[in-house]
Structures are given as C-alpha cells and as structure tokens.
Amino acid sequence: MPHDRHRPVTLQEVAAAVGVSAKTVSNAFSRPDQLSAALRERILATARRLGYPGPNPLAAGLRRGRVGAIGVAYDNGLSYAFDDPVAVALLAGVASAAEPAGSGLLLVPGSSDPARRLAAVSDAVVDGLVVSSVGDDDPLLAAAIVRGLPLVVVDQPRPDRLAALGAPGTPWVGVDDRAAAAAVAGHLLDLGHRRLAVVSFGMHRDPITPGLVDERAQAAATYAVTRDRLAGYRDAARRAGLDWAGVPVFHGGDSTPEVGEVGADAVLATDPRPTALLCLSDRLAEGALQAAARLGLRVPGDLSVAGFDDAATAPGLGLTTVRQPTREKGRAAGQALLDLLAARPAPAPRSLPAELVVRTSTGPPA
C-alpha cells in the first residue's frame, strides 16, 4: 500500500521497509554503536527515501521521563542573559555543570505580562528549574512550586521565604549580601567619607517611578538582594554614627549603566553633594562613572564610586567592588539540580564567600 504523502512517515514503516525491528531503527538514530555501519547506513538511506526525519526527541524524552534540559528562569527579558556580564557568568556556571551530565539549558525569561510569565514556567519542557533572583512575590516562582518540578534557587527569595511559600528545604545558593554590602560601605567610611549616597536597582517587581526613596520604602523592597544590600549599607553607616535618613537613595528599575547614570545625576544634585556613591551593582557603577566624567568630577579625587559583583568589566574600570563568585553560584546551582534529578539527597542552603576588592575608584574625600 503506497504511503500517503500528507501523513508523516512512522518509525514502524521504516522498519518494515528495511525488514528490521522498530528498536533497530531507533538505535540507528540514537545508539549507532548497537548495529553495524552497513546496516545503519541502509536504515538511514531508507528513512531519507521515505521522508522520515528520525524519532521525535520530545516524545522520546517523555517516554524516558526526561527531556535532557535544565530550565533557568530569571526576572528580566531574554536579551538580559546575553547583555549583562553577571548573567552571562551565572549561565556559564550552570552550563559547566549541565554539559558533562548531557543536559542542555532552556532560558525562561520574565515578562511584564502576568499570563506570559506564568505560561513560560508552566509550559517549559524541562527536567527541573534553576530560578535566579526573583522577587518574594513573583508568580513565576509560585508556578514553579505548583508544577512540582525539581527546583533550585539562586540568590532570592531567601530560604525562609521559600519555606513560607510552601517549598521548605529547596536548595539555595547565594552570598551574604548584607555583610558584603556593609564591608564596602565600611571601606568608604574608613577612608573618611561621611556624605554617602546610594544608587539602587529594582526594589519591586511592578515598575514604579524612579527617584529618591526613604528608609520605609527601602525596608519594604520585595527583592531580598536589594533589601539586604541596603540594610548592609545602613548597618555600616549607623555604626559610624551617621543618620541614615540623611543619605540619599535612588531607586531605578534595572541594573544598567543608563539607570546608574540617571541615579548618579539625581543623588549628586542633592545638597550637600555626596563625596561617595554606593552602587548596588557594577553595571550601575559604570553609569555613575559616566555621570561623574560628564559633570567634570574626578574619580576618586572629587567622588568615590563603589559597585557590587566584580563583573568582568570591573577591573578595566578600576572599580572598587564586592567580588561574589557568580560563575561558582551557577555551577553549584546546576549541580544541586542534577543531584535532585538523580534522587541524591537535596543539598543544604549554601552561602558562598564574598570579598571586598579595592581598586582606584575609591579614595579619601577631598
């Protein structure tokens, strides 16, 4: 009976045409070491003649209970994974764990559309998820928990919040952001600075108008990393006898040089003008350095600038910052997820070391 060209050719039809079992045809595509080179070539030639493209990898994965892919869900748009040096390092770390295990990566970006945000997680064809830096109230995380996929969290939410969301014991990898932020603020205070200002990235998942924010708004941030880094700066300032209420804090939407430049302009317009800027990321600090150059301020003679992350761009900028092991965070998270998939014991929450790196962007006040 001739094949209906409008109907997809099946594996069984290829097997019948060659005169072998369906398993042998499947092995010709996926396990070529199981048959002779001559037989494999005969099978592949018959498949090409009939128009059979090979076994459906999704269907095969579902039959095995695995699809061979780890999802990495994050808060920003798709391009963020390729533009931001910290995101690039994190993904490289996850990949370094996944690749030797034969797993690929599927990016699950955020979206301002709640329906798309939920669907991205609900419909992702993955064996498990690494969720990186989402807000305490993000529906993306709730969808991942409801779906019941093996789950590992990087940075935020913190373990106590994960327990409150119904996911106690979820493996977590991050750093002590509060202590690290206190260290970099303490460095500026030890240099003699008393007029500090802060340029912050997002405090809440829902966009708000960028601008200066008070201490109550800082403490109410639903991003734990933002909340903890601001708290660390505040701890150091208060230990030095500073009134935190007098420290201008700018809240922007994203961690980009553009936001950093706008934020630096805002805090440097306050009176008295700050002598040192604490930026919650190196990307923000990059923008602050651009603002200082445009305003004719010498760094560090007129203005000290400190970042956070020690991104790949930081050494070239001479940026004083906090070094966190971003690639190792990704590798540890990827390995933790592979351990869950292999039914090995779930790793305990893991806080990696962070350290102050002093370069030429900070110095004593004039």
mmCIF file with all atom_site columns, C-alpha atoms in Angstrom, residues 46-218:
data_model
loop_
_atom_site.group_PDB
_atom_site.id
_atom_site.type_symbol
_atom_site.label_atom_id
_atom_site.label_alt_id
_atom_site.label_comp_id
_atom_site.label_asym_id
_atom_site.label_entity_id
_atom_site.label_seq_id
_atom_site.pdbx_PDB_ins_code
_atom_site.Cartn_x
_atom_site.Cartn_y
_atom_site.Cartn_z
_atom_site.occupancy
_atom_site.B_iso_or_equiv
_atom_site.pdbx_formal_charge
_atom_site.auth_seq_id
_atom_site.auth_comp_id
_atom_site.auth_asym_id
_atom_site.auth_atom_id
_atom_site.pdbx_PDB_model_num
ATOM 1   C CA . THR A 1 46  ? 15.581 4.145  3.561  1.00 0.00 ? 46  THR A CA 1
ATOM 2   C CA . ALA A 1 47  ? 14.474 6.790  6.062  1.00 0.00 ? 47  ALA A CA 1
ATOM 3   C CA . ARG A 1 48  ? 15.660 9.564  3.717  1.00 0.00 ? 48  ARG A CA 1
ATOM 4   C CA . ARG A 1 49  ? 13.884 7.970  0.750  1.00 0.00 ? 49  ARG A CA 1
ATOM 5   C CA . LEU A 1 50  ? 10.617 7.707  2.684  1.00 0.00 ? 50  LEU A CA 1
ATOM 6   C CA . GLY A 1 51  ? 10.955 11.191 4.215  1.00 0.00 ? 51  GLY A CA 1
ATOM 7   C CA . TYR A 1 52  ? 11.310 10.026 7.834  1.00 0.00 ? 52  TYR A CA 1
ATOM 8   C CA . PRO A 1 53  ? 13.244 12.667 9.850  1.00 0.00 ? 53  PRO A CA 1
ATOM 9   C CA . GLY A 1 54  ? 14.020 10.486 12.853 1.00 0.00 ? 54  GLY A CA 1
ATOM 10  C CA . PRO A 1 55  ? 12.413 9.839  16.253 1.00 0.00 ? 55  PRO A CA 1
ATOM 11  C CA . ASN A 1 56  ? 10.635 12.782 17.891 1.00 0.00 ? 56  ASN A CA 1
ATOM 12  C CA . PRO A 1 57  ? 13.058 13.848 20.657 1.00 0.00 ? 57  PRO A CA 1
ATOM 13  C CA . LEU A 1 58  ? 10.266 15.298 22.805 1.00 0.00 ? 58  LEU A CA 1
ATOM 14  C CA . ALA A 1 59  ? 8.219  12.114 22.636 1.00 0.00 ? 59  ALA A CA 1
ATOM 15  C CA . ALA A 1 60  ? 11.316 10.040 23.341 1.00 0.00 ? 60  ALA A CA 1
ATOM 16  C CA . GLY A 1 61  ? 12.136 12.213 26.329 1.00 0.00 ? 61  GLY A CA 1
ATOM 17  C CA . LEU A 1 62  ? 8.640  11.915 27.718 1.00 0.00 ? 62  LEU A CA 1
ATOM 18  C CA . ARG A 1 63  ? 8.806  8.139  27.410 1.00 0.00 ? 63  ARG A CA 1
ATOM 19  C CA . ARG A 1 64  ? 12.063 8.142  29.369 1.00 0.00 ? 64  ARG A CA 1
ATOM 20  C CA . GLY A 1 65  ? 10.707 10.617 31.922 1.00 0.00 ? 65  GLY A CA 1
ATOM 21  C CA . ARG A 1 66  ? 13.487 13.069 30.986 1.00 0.00 ? 66  ARG A CA 1
ATOM 22  C CA . VAL A 1 67  ? 13.886 15.638 28.232 1.00 0.00 ? 67  VAL A CA 1
ATOM 23  C CA . GLY A 1 68  ? 17.558 16.358 28.827 1.00 0.00 ? 68  GLY A CA 1
ATOM 24  C CA . ALA A 1 69  ? 17.203 20.068 29.549 1.00 0.00 ? 69  ALA A CA 1
ATOM 25  C CA . ILE A 1 70  ? 17.538 22.291 32.622 1.00 0.00 ? 70  ILE A CA 1
ATOM 26  C CA . GLY A 1 71  ? 15.460 25.466 32.724 1.00 0.00 ? 71  GLY A CA 1
ATOM 27  C CA . VAL A 1 72  ? 16.976 28.716 34.005 1.00 0.00 ? 72  VAL A CA 1
ATOM 28  C CA . ALA A 1 73  ? 14.202 31.129 34.974 1.00 0.00 ? 73  ALA A CA 1
ATOM 29  C CA . TYR A 1 74  ? 15.006 34.755 35.689 1.00 0.00 ? 74  TYR A CA 1
ATOM 30  C CA . ASP A 1 75  ? 13.250 38.062 36.118 1.00 0.00 ? 75  ASP A CA 1
ATOM 31  C CA . ASN A 1 76  ? 14.395 40.046 33.093 1.00 0.00 ? 76  ASN A CA 1
ATOM 32  C CA . GLY A 1 77  ? 13.779 39.874 29.356 1.00 0.00 ? 77  GLY A CA 1
ATOM 33  C CA . LEU A 1 78  ? 15.520 37.387 27.110 1.00 0.00 ? 78  LEU A CA 1
ATOM 34  C CA . SER A 1 79  ? 18.306 39.727 25.956 1.00 0.00 ? 79  SER A CA 1
ATOM 35  C CA . TYR A 1 80  ? 19.400 40.316 29.574 1.00 0.00 ? 80  TYR A CA 1
ATOM 36  C CA . ALA A 1 81  ? 21.001 36.866 29.610 1.00 0.00 ? 81  ALA A CA 1
ATOM 37  C CA . PHE A 1 82  ? 23.370 37.961 26.838 1.00 0.00 ? 82  PHE A CA 1
ATOM 38  C CA . ASP A 1 83  ? 23.875 41.660 27.739 1.00 0.00 ? 83  ASP A CA 1
ATOM 39  C CA . ASP A 1 84  ? 24.604 41.541 31.458 1.00 0.00 ? 84  ASP A CA 1
ATOM 40  C CA . PRO A 1 85  ? 28.083 40.208 32.368 1.00 0.00 ? 85  PRO A CA 1
ATOM 41  C CA . VAL A 1 86  ? 26.862 38.824 35.699 1.00 0.00 ? 86  VAL A CA 1
ATOM 42  C CA . ALA A 1 87  ? 24.026 36.928 33.987 1.00 0.00 ? 87  ALA A CA 1
ATOM 43  C CA . VAL A 1 88  ? 26.494 35.580 31.412 1.00 0.00 ? 88  VAL A CA 1
ATOM 44  C CA . ALA A 1 89  ? 28.784 34.316 34.186 1.00 0.00 ? 89  ALA A CA 1
ATOM 45  C CA . LEU A 1 90  ? 25.888 32.683 36.051 1.00 0.00 ? 90  LEU A CA 1
ATOM 46  C CA . LEU A 1 91  ? 24.663 30.865 32.942 1.00 0.00 ? 91  LEU A CA 1
ATOM 47  C CA . ALA A 1 92  ? 28.199 29.742 32.146 1.00 0.00 ? 92  ALA A CA 1
ATOM 48  C CA . GLY A 1 93  ? 28.360 28.228 35.616 1.00 0.00 ? 93  GLY A CA 1
ATOM 49  C CA . VAL A 1 94  ? 25.069 26.353 35.206 1.00 0.00 ? 94  VAL A CA 1
ATOM 50  C CA . ALA A 1 95  ? 26.230 25.126 31.800 1.00 0.00 ? 95  ALA A CA 1
ATOM 51  C CA . SER A 1 96  ? 29.524 23.879 33.257 1.00 0.00 ? 96  SER A CA 1
ATOM 52  C CA . ALA A 1 97  ? 27.524 21.518 35.486 1.00 0.00 ? 97  ALA A CA 1
ATOM 53  C CA . ALA A 1 98  ? 24.873 20.585 32.926 1.00 0.00 ? 98  ALA A CA 1
ATOM 54  C CA . GLU A 1 99  ? 27.086 19.814 29.925 1.00 0.00 ? 99  GLU A CA 1
ATOM 55  C CA . PRO A 1 100 ? 29.079 16.906 31.401 1.00 0.00 ? 100 PRO A CA 1
ATOM 56  C CA . ALA A 1 101 ? 25.775 15.373 32.511 1.00 0.00 ? 101 ALA A CA 1
ATOM 57  C CA . GLY A 1 102 ? 24.391 15.558 28.969 1.00 0.00 ? 102 GLY A CA 1
ATOM 58  C CA . SER A 1 103 ? 21.811 18.254 29.761 1.00 0.00 ? 103 SER A CA 1
ATOM 59  C CA . GLY A 1 104 ? 21.102 21.366 27.762 1.00 0.00 ? 104 GLY A CA 1
ATOM 60  C CA . LEU A 1 105 ? 19.835 24.744 29.004 1.00 0.00 ? 105 LEU A CA 1
ATOM 61  C CA . LEU A 1 106 ? 16.485 26.349 28.290 1.00 0.00 ? 106 LEU A CA 1
ATOM 62  C CA . LEU A 1 107 ? 16.171 30.042 29.163 1.00 0.00 ? 107 LEU A CA 1
ATOM 63  C CA . VAL A 1 108 ? 12.877 31.007 30.797 1.00 0.00 ? 108 VAL A CA 1
ATOM 64  C CA . PRO A 1 109 ? 12.856 34.834 30.802 1.00 0.00 ? 109 PRO A CA 1
ATOM 65  C CA . GLY A 1 110 ? 10.479 37.074 32.704 1.00 0.00 ? 110 GLY A CA 1
ATOM 66  C CA . SER A 1 111 ? 7.736  39.168 31.161 1.00 0.00 ? 111 SER A CA 1
ATOM 67  C CA . SER A 1 112 ? 5.681  42.178 32.188 1.00 0.00 ? 112 SER A CA 1
ATOM 68  C CA . ASP A 1 113 ? 2.591  40.225 31.065 1.00 0.00 ? 113 ASP A CA 1
ATOM 69  C CA . PRO A 1 114 ? 1.491  38.055 34.025 1.00 0.00 ? 114 PRO A CA 1
ATOM 70  C CA . ALA A 1 115 ? -0.104 35.428 31.758 1.00 0.00 ? 115 ALA A CA 1
ATOM 71  C CA . ARG A 1 116 ? 3.063  35.048 29.687 1.00 0.00 ? 116 ARG A CA 1
ATOM 72  C CA . ARG A 1 117 ? 5.136  34.961 32.859 1.00 0.00 ? 117 ARG A CA 1
ATOM 73  C CA . LEU A 1 118 ? 3.148  32.031 34.235 1.00 0.00 ? 118 LEU A CA 1
ATOM 74  C CA . ALA A 1 119 ? 2.996  30.223 30.890 1.00 0.00 ? 119 ALA A CA 1
ATOM 75  C CA . ALA A 1 120 ? 6.772  30.457 30.499 1.00 0.00 ? 120 ALA A CA 1
ATOM 76  C CA . VAL A 1 121 ? 7.208  28.241 33.555 1.00 0.00 ? 121 VAL A CA 1
ATOM 77  C CA . SER A 1 122 ? 4.066  26.131 33.208 1.00 0.00 ? 122 SER A CA 1
ATOM 78  C CA . ASP A 1 123 ? 4.825  25.195 29.583 1.00 0.00 ? 123 ASP A CA 1
ATOM 79  C CA . ALA A 1 124 ? 8.621  24.866 29.773 1.00 0.00 ? 124 ALA A CA 1
ATOM 80  C CA . VAL A 1 125 ? 9.711  21.399 28.635 1.00 0.00 ? 125 VAL A CA 1
ATOM 81  C CA . VAL A 1 126 ? 12.484 20.858 31.197 1.00 0.00 ? 126 VAL A CA 1
ATOM 82  C CA . ASP A 1 127 ? 13.516 18.303 33.780 1.00 0.00 ? 127 ASP A CA 1
ATOM 83  C CA . GLY A 1 128 ? 13.941 20.915 36.513 1.00 0.00 ? 128 GLY A CA 1
ATOM 84  C CA . LEU A 1 129 ? 14.415 24.617 37.137 1.00 0.00 ? 129 LEU A CA 1
ATOM 85  C CA . VAL A 1 130 ? 17.125 26.915 38.423 1.00 0.00 ? 130 VAL A CA 1
ATOM 86  C CA . VAL A 1 131 ? 15.295 30.094 39.453 1.00 0.00 ? 131 VAL A CA 1
ATOM 87  C CA . SER A 1 132 ? 17.607 33.078 39.643 1.00 0.00 ? 132 SER A CA 1
ATOM 88  C CA . SER A 1 133 ? 16.918 36.293 41.548 1.00 0.00 ? 133 SER A CA 1
ATOM 89  C CA . VAL A 1 134 ? 13.166 36.787 41.508 1.00 0.00 ? 134 VAL A CA 1
ATOM 90  C CA . GLY A 1 135 ? 11.065 38.803 43.924 1.00 0.00 ? 135 GLY A CA 1
ATOM 91  C CA . ASP A 1 136 ? 9.459  37.384 47.034 1.00 0.00 ? 136 ASP A CA 1
ATOM 92  C CA . ASP A 1 137 ? 6.024  37.797 45.440 1.00 0.00 ? 137 ASP A CA 1
ATOM 93  C CA . ASP A 1 138 ? 6.862  36.694 41.900 1.00 0.00 ? 138 ASP A CA 1
ATOM 94  C CA . PRO A 1 139 ? 4.191  34.412 40.355 1.00 0.00 ? 139 PRO A CA 1
ATOM 95  C CA . LEU A 1 140 ? 6.942  32.785 38.279 1.00 0.00 ? 140 LEU A CA 1
ATOM 96  C CA . LEU A 1 141 ? 8.286  31.100 41.404 1.00 0.00 ? 141 LEU A CA 1
ATOM 97  C CA . ALA A 1 142 ? 4.801  30.163 42.619 1.00 0.00 ? 142 ALA A CA 1
ATOM 98  C CA . ALA A 1 143 ? 4.113  28.491 39.267 1.00 0.00 ? 143 ALA A CA 1
ATOM 99  C CA . ALA A 1 144 ? 7.335  26.500 39.533 1.00 0.00 ? 144 ALA A CA 1
ATOM 100 C CA . ILE A 1 145 ? 6.413  25.314 43.028 1.00 0.00 ? 145 ILE A CA 1
ATOM 101 C CA . VAL A 1 146 ? 2.874  24.355 41.987 1.00 0.00 ? 146 VAL A CA 1
ATOM 102 C CA . ARG A 1 147 ? 4.188  22.435 38.984 1.00 0.00 ? 147 ARG A CA 1
ATOM 103 C CA . GLY A 1 148 ? 6.290  20.319 41.312 1.00 0.00 ? 148 GLY A CA 1
ATOM 104 C CA . LEU A 1 149 ? 9.464  20.341 39.241 1.00 0.00 ? 149 LEU A CA 1
ATOM 105 C CA . PRO A 1 150 ? 12.801 19.814 40.972 1.00 0.00 ? 150 PRO A CA 1
ATOM 106 C CA . LEU A 1 151 ? 13.822 23.339 41.933 1.00 0.00 ? 151 LEU A CA 1
ATOM 107 C CA . VAL A 1 152 ? 16.961 25.235 42.980 1.00 0.00 ? 152 VAL A CA 1
ATOM 108 C CA . VAL A 1 153 ? 17.033 28.974 43.772 1.00 0.00 ? 153 VAL A CA 1
ATOM 109 C CA . VAL A 1 154 ? 19.947 31.348 43.255 1.00 0.00 ? 154 VAL A CA 1
ATOM 110 C CA . ASP A 1 155 ? 20.120 34.482 45.455 1.00 0.00 ? 155 ASP A CA 1
ATOM 111 C CA . GLN A 1 156 ? 16.446 35.195 46.039 1.00 0.00 ? 156 GLN A CA 1
ATOM 112 C CA . PRO A 1 157 ? 13.976 34.530 47.532 1.00 0.00 ? 157 PRO A CA 1
ATOM 113 C CA . ARG A 1 158 ? 15.844 33.517 50.679 1.00 0.00 ? 158 ARG A CA 1
ATOM 114 C CA . PRO A 1 159 ? 15.311 30.080 52.276 1.00 0.00 ? 159 PRO A CA 1
ATOM 115 C CA . ASP A 1 160 ? 12.910 31.416 54.926 1.00 0.00 ? 160 ASP A CA 1
ATOM 116 C CA . ARG A 1 161 ? 10.702 32.932 52.226 1.00 0.00 ? 161 ARG A CA 1
ATOM 117 C CA . LEU A 1 162 ? 10.804 29.703 50.218 1.00 0.00 ? 162 LEU A CA 1
ATOM 118 C CA . ALA A 1 163 ? 9.553  27.856 53.296 1.00 0.00 ? 163 ALA A CA 1
ATOM 119 C CA . ALA A 1 164 ? 6.714  30.355 53.667 1.00 0.00 ? 164 ALA A CA 1
ATOM 120 C CA . LEU A 1 165 ? 5.788  29.768 50.015 1.00 0.00 ? 165 LEU A CA 1
ATOM 121 C CA . GLY A 1 166 ? 5.405  26.047 50.649 1.00 0.00 ? 166 GLY A CA 1
ATOM 122 C CA . ALA A 1 167 ? 8.835  24.924 49.431 1.00 0.00 ? 167 ALA A CA 1
ATOM 123 C CA . PRO A 1 168 ? 10.859 24.240 52.600 1.00 0.00 ? 168 PRO A CA 1
ATOM 124 C CA . GLY A 1 169 ? 14.191 22.570 52.013 1.00 0.00 ? 169 GLY A CA 1
ATOM 125 C CA . THR A 1 170 ? 14.552 23.935 48.491 1.00 0.00 ? 170 THR A CA 1
ATOM 126 C CA . PRO A 1 171 ? 18.285 24.072 47.671 1.00 0.00 ? 171 PRO A CA 1
ATOM 127 C CA . TRP A 1 172 ? 19.511 27.680 47.669 1.00 0.00 ? 172 TRP A CA 1
ATOM 128 C CA . VAL A 1 173 ? 22.826 29.210 46.592 1.00 0.00 ? 173 VAL A CA 1
ATOM 129 C CA . GLY A 1 174 ? 23.869 32.816 47.228 1.00 0.00 ? 174 GLY A CA 1
ATOM 130 C CA . VAL A 1 175 ? 26.049 35.116 49.297 1.00 0.00 ? 175 VAL A CA 1
ATOM 131 C CA . ASP A 1 176 ? 25.559 37.114 52.476 1.00 0.00 ? 176 ASP A CA 1
ATOM 132 C CA . ASP A 1 177 ? 24.579 40.328 50.683 1.00 0.00 ? 177 ASP A CA 1
ATOM 133 C CA . ARG A 1 178 ? 24.054 42.271 53.893 1.00 0.00 ? 178 ARG A CA 1
ATOM 134 C CA . ALA A 1 179 ? 27.513 41.564 55.291 1.00 0.00 ? 179 ALA A CA 1
ATOM 135 C CA . ALA A 1 180 ? 29.189 42.159 51.920 1.00 0.00 ? 180 ALA A CA 1
ATOM 136 C CA . ALA A 1 181 ? 27.406 45.492 51.467 1.00 0.00 ? 181 ALA A CA 1
ATOM 137 C CA . ALA A 1 182 ? 28.403 46.520 54.993 1.00 0.00 ? 182 ALA A CA 1
ATOM 138 C CA . ALA A 1 183 ? 32.038 45.762 54.116 1.00 0.00 ? 183 ALA A CA 1
ATOM 139 C CA . VAL A 1 184 ? 32.136 48.029 51.061 1.00 0.00 ? 184 VAL A CA 1
ATOM 140 C CA . ALA A 1 185 ? 30.299 50.820 52.887 1.00 0.00 ? 185 ALA A CA 1
ATOM 141 C CA . GLY A 1 186 ? 32.699 50.411 55.814 1.00 0.00 ? 186 GLY A CA 1
ATOM 142 C CA . HIS A 1 187 ? 35.611 50.817 53.400 1.00 0.00 ? 187 HIS A CA 1
ATOM 143 C CA . LEU A 1 188 ? 34.295 54.226 52.302 1.00 0.00 ? 188 LEU A CA 1
ATOM 144 C CA . LEU A 1 189 ? 33.637 55.264 55.879 1.00 0.00 ? 189 LEU A CA 1
ATOM 145 C CA . ASP A 1 190 ? 37.155 54.191 56.904 1.00 0.00 ? 190 ASP A CA 1
ATOM 146 C CA . LEU A 1 191 ? 38.509 56.431 54.135 1.00 0.00 ? 191 LEU A CA 1
ATOM 147 C CA . GLY A 1 192 ? 36.779 59.343 55.882 1.00 0.00 ? 192 GLY A CA 1
ATOM 148 C CA . HIS A 1 193 ? 33.625 59.757 53.795 1.00 0.00 ? 193 HIS A CA 1
ATOM 149 C CA . ARG A 1 194 ? 30.584 60.992 55.676 1.00 0.00 ? 194 ARG A CA 1
ATOM 150 C CA . ARG A 1 195 ? 28.445 62.203 52.771 1.00 0.00 ? 195 ARG A CA 1
ATOM 151 C CA . LEU A 1 196 ? 27.311 58.933 51.195 1.00 0.00 ? 196 LEU A CA 1
ATOM 152 C CA . ALA A 1 197 ? 24.654 58.304 48.552 1.00 0.00 ? 197 ALA A CA 1
ATOM 153 C CA . VAL A 1 198 ? 23.225 55.113 47.061 1.00 0.00 ? 198 VAL A CA 1
ATOM 154 C CA . VAL A 1 199 ? 22.163 54.123 43.537 1.00 0.00 ? 199 VAL A CA 1
ATOM 155 C CA . SER A 1 200 ? 19.897 51.064 43.677 1.00 0.00 ? 200 SER A CA 1
ATOM 156 C CA . PHE A 1 201 ? 18.313 48.765 41.145 1.00 0.00 ? 201 PHE A CA 1
ATOM 157 C CA . GLY A 1 202 ? 14.765 47.382 41.421 1.00 0.00 ? 202 GLY A CA 1
ATOM 158 C CA . MET A 1 203 ? 13.000 47.189 44.756 1.00 0.00 ? 203 MET A CA 1
ATOM 159 C CA . HIS A 1 204 ? 9.707  45.752 43.488 1.00 0.00 ? 204 HIS A CA 1
ATOM 160 C CA . ARG A 1 205 ? 8.617  43.554 40.597 1.00 0.00 ? 205 ARG A CA 1
ATOM 161 C CA . ASP A 1 206 ? 5.982  46.038 39.455 1.00 0.00 ? 206 ASP A CA 1
ATOM 162 C CA . PRO A 1 207 ? 7.579  49.108 37.863 1.00 0.00 ? 207 PRO A CA 1
ATOM 163 C CA . ILE A 1 208 ? 7.453  52.353 39.823 1.00 0.00 ? 208 ILE A CA 1
ATOM 164 C CA . THR A 1 209 ? 8.677  55.840 39.004 1.00 0.00 ? 209 THR A CA 1
ATOM 165 C CA . PRO A 1 210 ? 12.454 56.038 39.547 1.00 0.00 ? 210 PRO A CA 1
ATOM 166 C CA . GLY A 1 211 ? 13.556 58.536 42.175 1.00 0.00 ? 211 GLY A CA 1
ATOM 167 C CA . LEU A 1 212 ? 14.729 59.037 45.742 1.00 0.00 ? 212 LEU A CA 1
ATOM 168 C CA . VAL A 1 213 ? 13.157 56.728 48.323 1.00 0.00 ? 213 VAL A CA 1
ATOM 169 C CA . ASP A 1 214 ? 13.006 56.824 52.121 1.00 0.00 ? 214 ASP A CA 1
ATOM 170 C CA . GLU A 1 215 ? 14.001 54.138 54.611 1.00 0.00 ? 215 GLU A CA 1
ATOM 171 C CA . ARG A 1 216 ? 10.474 52.742 54.905 1.00 0.00 ? 216 ARG A CA 1
ATOM 172 C CA . ALA A 1 217 ? 10.362 52.085 51.149 1.00 0.00 ? 217 ALA A CA 1
ATOM 173 C CA . GLN A 1 218 ? 13.826 50.520 51.273 1.00 0.00 ? 218 GLN A CA 1
#
